[in-house]
Amino acid sequence: MNLQSCILTAMSSMTSGGDTRKISKGRWSSSLDEKVGVGGNVGGEGPLKKGPWTAAEDAILVEYVKKHGQGNWNAVQKHSGLARCGKSCRLRWANHLRPDLKKGAFTAEEENRILELHAKMGNKWARMAAELPGRTDNEIKNYWNTRIKRMQRAGLPIYPEELCQRILNGNQESQNVGTMTNEACHHDDLSQTNNFDIPDVEFKNFKFRHGLPHVPSIFDMPESSLFDQSSDSSHSYNFLFPTMRPTKRPRESEMLYDSFGSCSINAAPLFDQYGNYTFEKISDHPGLSLPCDPVLNTTDQFHGDNLTGSHAALNGNASASVPIFGAMKLELPSLQYPETQHGSWGPPMSPLPSLESVDTLIQSPTLEPILSDPISPQSSGLLEAIVYNSKSLKGSNNDLLLQETIATANEVANISTLNHSFQTEWDELGDPNSPLGQSAASVLTDYTPVRMCSVDGYQSTETSQDHDDKHEAPTTQFPDSSSKKKILKQVDYTQPDALLDLGWFGNNTKYESDQFVQQDALGALFGDNCQHQP
DNA sequence: AACGATCACAACCGCGGTGCG
DNA sequence: ACGCACCGCGGTTGTGATCGT
């Protein structure tokens, strides 16, 4: 049967088999829609169909591939008459028709593997798929997005607690070591089992957070923030820059801090494949001590362990892949506009906190210290185990953090008193009715539904109504307590404008060295056309 | 039963990389 | 060097199924 007749036959029986779910609807694109790239209406034989594939179309495509092999997908339409663009054909083949595809739900083993891979690669779905035979990038991506989204909504941690525990341990170890060698970095099974063409991460030039004098101590921040920093430095720092969509999506190669940027829930390699490049850059930044030592230890976090859930590096409400410069967006829809965003989110603690603080700001819903539950159910699958552990964590150990945070808040409040006049202005600025109400904080509000460090969970850069009575502790936002206080006395950093005036991004501070960072941050904040005016 | 919310997944879109003329 | 076509990737959208009220 030739393809043309096959089409006719197929079209007449479109509702049989295959994608019955969506078969009833199919869009027909105008040629305009497909004029670009592979989508081009090569044959010029009329509009290309869009939407769900029918079994008949599948048959045509399979037949074509059998005859001509893969590739040259635009020729499919020419030779088979299939009213699909080459791009669509390729996708259909790769995701559904390939004979080597594995159907069905992910197994627990595969889920673990995905966690591993995502921790290592971030949102490199295709590469992850290459490590999971029979699985497609789209499949993995969907899996990740949906599951993570679900867990975020439930306020559940993404990564196993055990993982975080190890990260913490790794922190302590690295404190002694100070540096990490490639060997250490790759001793774990994860590394050994992966064949990624990931450049070795060189940590010898990397200064770990605990070795840096200006780095906050482990007691300066919630443990979970440590995990953020240690295990997922990248996503943590993303918060520094508001979530704004760039006109162009930067590529990894273009993004200086991509490893950070690509992080978060969705895109957050615990240890980035570009670590060498990135870490060196970041570590050179005086205020951006990278907490990455544990990263190295994360390599074995997943391994051989029951993934029992925790507030891991990428916990529930951290933002999604947020390239630090440029594409600052949250990958997870549920994150973008969480229901908690309005009202319940905290004050704009620091509109533009130091990168350190970012870790703290992006928190899992629960900030409880890690409590490992060795009796957690593990036979029921990864997600179940995580859920179980998360629930077991809930409701416990918030008190200590609460007290600590309150204490810090009081401290900050006292300091803020000195800046009362500023504060008044800030209140005005914060006033949604104020013409200046849409300042940086508002920008952050609009685009950065990132959960802030907090006791009660949901805070954000949101200019919440009560932000003025919560000078919530930027405690963890400064390299160390001394410098923190110093800066606090210099500026009411709850005021973005004040920060700008004081050269938060520029002069007068030790952060000045990376002005390009600052400029980009401002660009991200205010848009390309609104750079900071010194 | 009706409705809305959410889930799960397929498909689309836009972009960058690459190869070729 | 340049433009074009193709390819692949990552993010987003659309849609039917399922669940909860």
PDB file of C-alpha atoms in Angstrom, chain A residues 180-347:
ATOM      1  CA  MET A 180      37.760  19.411  46.849  1.00  0.00           C
ATOM      2  CA  THR A 181      39.518  17.554  44.241  1.00  0.00           C
ATOM      3  CA  ASN A 182      38.139  16.039  41.184  1.00  0.00           C
ATOM      4  CA  GLU A 183      38.773  12.739  42.654  1.00  0.00           C
ATOM      5  CA  ALA A 184      36.636  13.494  45.562  1.00  0.00           C
ATOM      6  CA  CYS A 185      34.125  14.857  43.258  1.00  0.00           C
ATOM      7  CA  HIS A 186      33.824  11.719  41.312  1.00  0.00           C
ATOM      8  CA  HIS A 187      34.331   9.028  43.780  1.00  0.00           C
ATOM      9  CA  ASP A 188      30.721   8.432  44.085  1.00  0.00           C
ATOM     10  CA  ASP A 189      28.682   6.004  42.204  1.00  0.00           C
ATOM     11  CA  LEU A 190      26.736   8.619  40.548  1.00  0.00           C
ATOM     12  CA  SER A 191      29.720   9.922  38.841  1.00  0.00           C
ATOM     13  CA  GLN A 192      30.910   6.566  38.002  1.00  0.00           C
ATOM     14  CA  THR A 193      27.762   5.480  36.461  1.00  0.00           C
ATOM     15  CA  ASN A 194      27.307   8.480  34.389  1.00  0.00           C
ATOM     16  CA  ASN A 195      28.837   8.909  31.113  1.00  0.00           C
ATOM     17  CA  PHE A 196      27.948  12.449  30.552  1.00  0.00           C
ATOM     18  CA  ASP A 197      30.247  14.509  28.605  1.00  0.00           C
ATOM     19  CA  ILE A 198      30.338  16.780  31.479  1.00  0.00           C
ATOM     20  CA  PRO A 199      33.558  18.512  32.002  1.00  0.00           C
ATOM     21  CA  ASP A 200      35.107  17.638  35.238  1.00  0.00           C
ATOM     22  CA  VAL A 201      34.278  20.066  37.829  1.00  0.00           C
ATOM     23  CA  GLU A 202      37.349  21.532  39.231  1.00  0.00           C
ATOM     24  CA  PHE A 203      36.977  22.597  42.735  1.00  0.00           C
ATOM     25  CA  LYS A 204      40.488  23.262  43.535  1.00  0.00           C
ATOM     26  CA  ASN A 205      40.032  26.860  42.767  1.00  0.00           C
ATOM     27  CA  PHE A 206      36.858  26.974  44.586  1.00  0.00           C
ATOM     28  CA  LYS A 207      36.669  28.402  48.019  1.00  0.00           C
ATOM     29  CA  PHE A 208      34.119  26.734  50.047  1.00  0.00           C
ATOM     30  CA  ARG A 209      31.841  28.671  52.160  1.00  0.00           C
ATOM     31  CA  HIS A 210      33.122  27.496  55.410  1.00  0.00           C
ATOM     32  CA  GLY A 211      36.540  28.560  54.586  1.00  0.00           C
ATOM     33  CA  LEU A 212      35.544  32.080  53.908  1.00  0.00           C
ATOM     34  CA  PRO A 213      35.632  34.612  56.616  1.00  0.00           C
ATOM     35  CA  HIS A 214      32.633  36.480  55.442  1.00  0.00           C
ATOM     36  CA  VAL A 215      30.505  33.511  55.054  1.00  0.00           C
ATOM     37  CA  PRO A 216      27.735  33.189  57.533  1.00  0.00           C
ATOM     38  CA  SER A 217      28.174  30.485  59.955  1.00  0.00           C
ATOM     39  CA  ILE A 218      26.094  27.472  59.910  1.00  0.00           C
ATOM     40  CA  PHE A 219      24.113  28.967  62.726  1.00  0.00           C
ATOM     41  CA  ASP A 220      23.322  32.063  60.870  1.00  0.00           C
ATOM     42  CA  MET A 221      20.817  30.446  58.752  1.00  0.00           C
ATOM     43  CA  PRO A 222      18.294  27.747  58.768  1.00  0.00           C
ATOM     44  CA  GLU A 223      19.667  24.437  57.995  1.00  0.00           C
ATOM     45  CA  SER A 224      17.562  24.150  54.997  1.00  0.00           C
ATOM     46  CA  SER A 225      19.226  27.131  53.602  1.00  0.00           C
ATOM     47  CA  LEU A 226      22.460  25.420  54.051  1.00  0.00           C
ATOM     48  CA  PHE A 227      21.150  22.708  52.006  1.00  0.00           C
ATOM     49  CA  ASP A 228      20.094  25.094  49.440  1.00  0.00           C
ATOM     50  CA  GLN A 229      23.436  26.547  49.284  1.00  0.00           C
ATOM     51  CA  SER A 230      25.325  23.492  49.498  1.00  0.00           C
ATOM     52  CA  SER A 231      23.444  21.276  47.327  1.00  0.00           C
ATOM     53  CA  ASP A 232      21.964  23.635  44.943  1.00  0.00           C
ATOM     54  CA  SER A 233      23.859  26.724  44.866  1.00  0.00           C
ATOM     55  CA  SER A 234      22.535  27.599  41.580  1.00  0.00           C
ATOM     56  CA  HIS A 235      18.927  27.851  42.135  1.00  0.00           C
ATOM     57  CA  SER A 236      19.414  29.577  45.327  1.00  0.00           C
ATOM     58  CA  TYR A 237      21.126  32.511  43.907  1.00  0.00           C
ATOM     59  CA  ASN A 238      18.654  32.996  41.276  1.00  0.00           C
ATOM     60  CA  PHE A 239      16.508  34.822  43.605  1.00  0.00           C
ATOM     61  CA  LEU A 240      18.803  37.697  43.456  1.00  0.00           C
ATOM     62  CA  PHE A 241      17.381  38.554  40.190  1.00  0.00           C
ATOM     63  CA  PRO A 242      13.780  38.915  39.550  1.00  0.00           C
ATOM     64  CA  THR A 243      12.040  36.591  37.313  1.00  0.00           C
ATOM     65  CA  MET A 244      11.812  38.277  34.047  1.00  0.00           C
ATOM     66  CA  ARG A 245      11.588  36.863  30.711  1.00  0.00           C
ATOM     67  CA  PRO A 246      14.267  37.922  28.430  1.00  0.00           C
ATOM     68  CA  THR A 247      13.677  38.713  24.910  1.00  0.00           C
ATOM     69  CA  LYS A 248      16.090  36.011  24.174  1.00  0.00           C
ATOM     70  CA  ARG A 249      16.699  32.906  26.047  1.00  0.00           C
ATOM     71  CA  PRO A 250      20.307  32.803  26.902  1.00  0.00           C
ATOM     72  CA  ARG A 251      22.148  29.720  26.163  1.00  0.00           C
ATOM     73  CA  GLU A 252      24.377  28.092  28.645  1.00  0.00           C
ATOM     74  CA  SER A 253      27.417  29.171  26.865  1.00  0.00           C
ATOM     75  CA  GLU A 254      26.271  32.708  27.072  1.00  0.00           C
ATOM     76  CA  MET A 255      25.370  32.761  30.620  1.00  0.00           C
ATOM     77  CA  LEU A 256      28.060  33.486  32.994  1.00  0.00           C
ATOM     78  CA  TYR A 257      26.253  32.074  35.893  1.00  0.00           C
ATOM     79  CA  ASP A 258      24.253  29.624  34.105  1.00  0.00           C
ATOM     80  CA  SER A 259      24.820  26.963  36.573  1.00  0.00           C
ATOM     81  CA  PHE A 260      23.131  29.134  39.031  1.00  0.00           C
ATOM     82  CA  GLY A 261      20.637  30.261  36.633  1.00  0.00           C
ATOM     83  CA  SER A 262      19.610  26.933  35.521  1.00  0.00           C
ATOM     84  CA  CYS A 263      18.727  26.019  38.921  1.00  0.00           C
ATOM     85  CA  SER A 264      16.011  25.573  41.157  1.00  0.00           C
ATOM     86  CA  ILE A 265      13.438  23.072  41.328  1.00  0.00           C
ATOM     87  CA  ASN A 266      13.432  22.360  37.785  1.00  0.00           C
ATOM     88  CA  ALA A 267      16.767  23.291  36.728  1.00  0.00           C
ATOM     89  CA  ALA A 268      19.103  22.838  39.464  1.00  0.00           C
ATOM     90  CA  PRO A 269      21.993  20.649  39.116  1.00  0.00           C
ATOM     91  CA  LEU A 270      23.273  19.985  42.508  1.00  0.00           C
ATOM     92  CA  PHE A 271      26.576  20.123  40.980  1.00  0.00           C
ATOM     93  CA  ASP A 272      26.712  21.742  37.747  1.00  0.00           C
ATOM     94  CA  GLN A 273      28.369  20.352  34.792  1.00  0.00           C
ATOM     95  CA  TYR A 274      29.766  23.720  34.180  1.00  0.00           C
ATOM     96  CA  GLY A 275      30.896  23.970  37.664  1.00  0.00           C
ATOM     97  CA  ASN A 276      34.417  24.777  36.878  1.00  0.00           C
ATOM     98  CA  TYR A 277      33.590  27.820  35.003  1.00  0.00           C
ATOM     99  CA  THR A 278      30.841  28.927  37.192  1.00  0.00           C
ATOM    100  CA  PHE A 279      32.246  28.219  40.513  1.00  0.00           C
ATOM    101  CA  GLU A 280      35.389  30.013  39.832  1.00  0.00           C
ATOM    102  CA  LYS A 281      33.513  33.015  38.735  1.00  0.00           C
ATOM    103  CA  ILE A 282      31.215  33.019  41.620  1.00  0.00           C
ATOM    104  CA  SER A 283      33.760  32.197  44.142  1.00  0.00           C
ATOM    105  CA  ASP A 284      35.676  35.177  43.065  1.00  0.00           C
ATOM    106  CA  HIS A 285      32.783  37.269  43.972  1.00  0.00           C
ATOM    107  CA  PRO A 286      33.383  38.592  47.417  1.00  0.00           C
ATOM    108  CA  GLY A 287      29.840  38.362  48.432  1.00  0.00           C
ATOM    109  CA  LEU A 288      29.064  35.227  46.706  1.00  0.00           C
ATOM    110  CA  SER A 289      30.808  32.572  48.461  1.00  0.00           C
ATOM    111  CA  LEU A 290      29.762  29.397  47.001  1.00  0.00           C
ATOM    112  CA  PRO A 291      28.603  26.784  49.262  1.00  0.00           C
ATOM    113  CA  CYS A 292      29.520  24.121  47.003  1.00  0.00           C
ATOM    114  CA  ASP A 293      31.627  21.792  48.848  1.00  0.00           C
ATOM    115  CA  PRO A 294      28.730  19.672  49.764  1.00  0.00           C
ATOM    116  CA  VAL A 295      27.952  19.578  46.200  1.00  0.00           C
ATOM    117  CA  LEU A 296      30.624  17.151  45.842  1.00  0.00           C
ATOM    118  CA  ASN A 297      29.185  15.049  48.430  1.00  0.00           C
ATOM    119  CA  THR A 298      25.878  15.190  46.850  1.00  0.00           C
ATOM    120  CA  THR A 299      27.187  12.978  44.254  1.00  0.00           C
ATOM    121  CA  ASP A 300      26.592  10.112  46.446  1.00  0.00           C
ATOM    122  CA  GLN A 301      23.530  11.432  47.984  1.00  0.00           C
ATOM    123  CA  PHE A 302      21.276   9.599  45.808  1.00  0.00           C
ATOM    124  CA  HIS A 303      23.202   6.642  45.542  1.00  0.00           C
ATOM    125  CA  GLY A 304      22.259   3.420  47.010  1.00  0.00           C
ATOM    126  CA  ASP A 305      20.129   5.134  49.486  1.00  0.00           C
ATOM    127  CA  ASN A 306      16.557   5.056  49.945  1.00  0.00           C
ATOM    128  CA  LEU A 307      15.489   8.406  48.964  1.00  0.00           C
ATOM    129  CA  THR A 308      13.554   9.287  51.916  1.00  0.00           C
ATOM    130  CA  GLY A 309      12.677  12.820  51.439  1.00  0.00           C
ATOM    131  CA  SER A 310      13.923  16.002  52.898  1.00  0.00           C
ATOM    132  CA  HIS A 311      14.199  19.618  52.261  1.00  0.00           C
ATOM    133  CA  ALA A 312      16.703  19.269  49.834  1.00  0.00           C
ATOM    134  CA  ALA A 313      18.447  21.535  47.765  1.00  0.00           C
ATOM    135  CA  LEU A 314      15.579  21.841  45.539  1.00  0.00           C
ATOM    136  CA  ASN A 315      12.755  22.038  47.708  1.00  0.00           C
ATOM    137  CA  GLY A 316       9.237  22.723  47.097  1.00  0.00           C
ATOM    138  CA  ASN A 317       8.996  26.309  46.398  1.00  0.00           C
ATOM    139  CA  ALA A 318      12.243  27.198  45.050  1.00  0.00           C
ATOM    140  CA  SER A 319      11.945  28.727  41.758  1.00  0.00           C
ATOM    141  CA  ALA A 320      12.556  27.008  38.601  1.00  0.00           C
ATOM    142  CA  SER A 321      15.205  27.348  36.099  1.00  0.00           C
ATOM    143  CA  VAL A 322      16.131  30.843  36.490  1.00  0.00           C
ATOM    144  CA  PRO A 323      19.079  31.896  34.557  1.00  0.00           C
ATOM    145  CA  ILE A 324      20.606  34.452  36.685  1.00  0.00           C
ATOM    146  CA  PHE A 325      20.996  36.849  33.892  1.00  0.00           C
ATOM    147  CA  GLY A 326      18.347  37.032  31.393  1.00  0.00           C
ATOM    148  CA  ALA A 327      15.815  34.388  31.490  1.00  0.00           C
ATOM    149  CA  MET A 328      14.685  34.691  34.980  1.00  0.00           C
ATOM    150  CA  LYS A 329      11.658  32.665  35.072  1.00  0.00           C
ATOM    151  CA  LEU A 330      10.179  30.114  37.217  1.00  0.00           C
ATOM    152  CA  GLU A 331       9.658  26.942  35.534  1.00  0.00           C
ATOM    153  CA  LEU A 332       6.862  25.650  37.513  1.00  0.00           C
ATOM    154  CA  PRO A 333       3.569  27.221  36.847  1.00  0.00           C
ATOM    155  CA  SER A 334       2.456  26.515  40.316  1.00  0.00           C
ATOM    156  CA  LEU A 335       5.355  28.468  41.537  1.00  0.00           C
ATOM    157  CA  GLN A 336       4.870  31.358  39.392  1.00  0.00           C
ATOM    158  CA  TYR A 337       1.737  32.418  41.089  1.00  0.00           C
ATOM    159  CA  PRO A 338       1.370  30.444  44.162  1.00  0.00           C
ATOM    160  CA  GLU A 339      -1.774  30.897  46.058  1.00  0.00           C
ATOM    161  CA  THR A 340       0.234  32.068  48.929  1.00  0.00           C
ATOM    162  CA  GLN A 341       1.693  34.864  47.067  1.00  0.00           C
ATOM    163  CA  HIS A 342      -0.781  37.441  48.057  1.00  0.00           C
ATOM    164  CA  GLY A 343      -0.865  38.612  51.546  1.00  0.00           C
ATOM    165  CA  SER A 344       0.843  35.847  53.269  1.00  0.00           C
ATOM    166  CA  TRP A 345       4.202  36.466  51.868  1.00  0.00           C
ATOM    167  CA  GLY A 346       6.606  38.399  53.852  1.00  0.00           C
ATOM    168  CA  PRO A 347       8.040  41.763  53.342  1.00  0.00           C
TER     169      PRO A 347
END
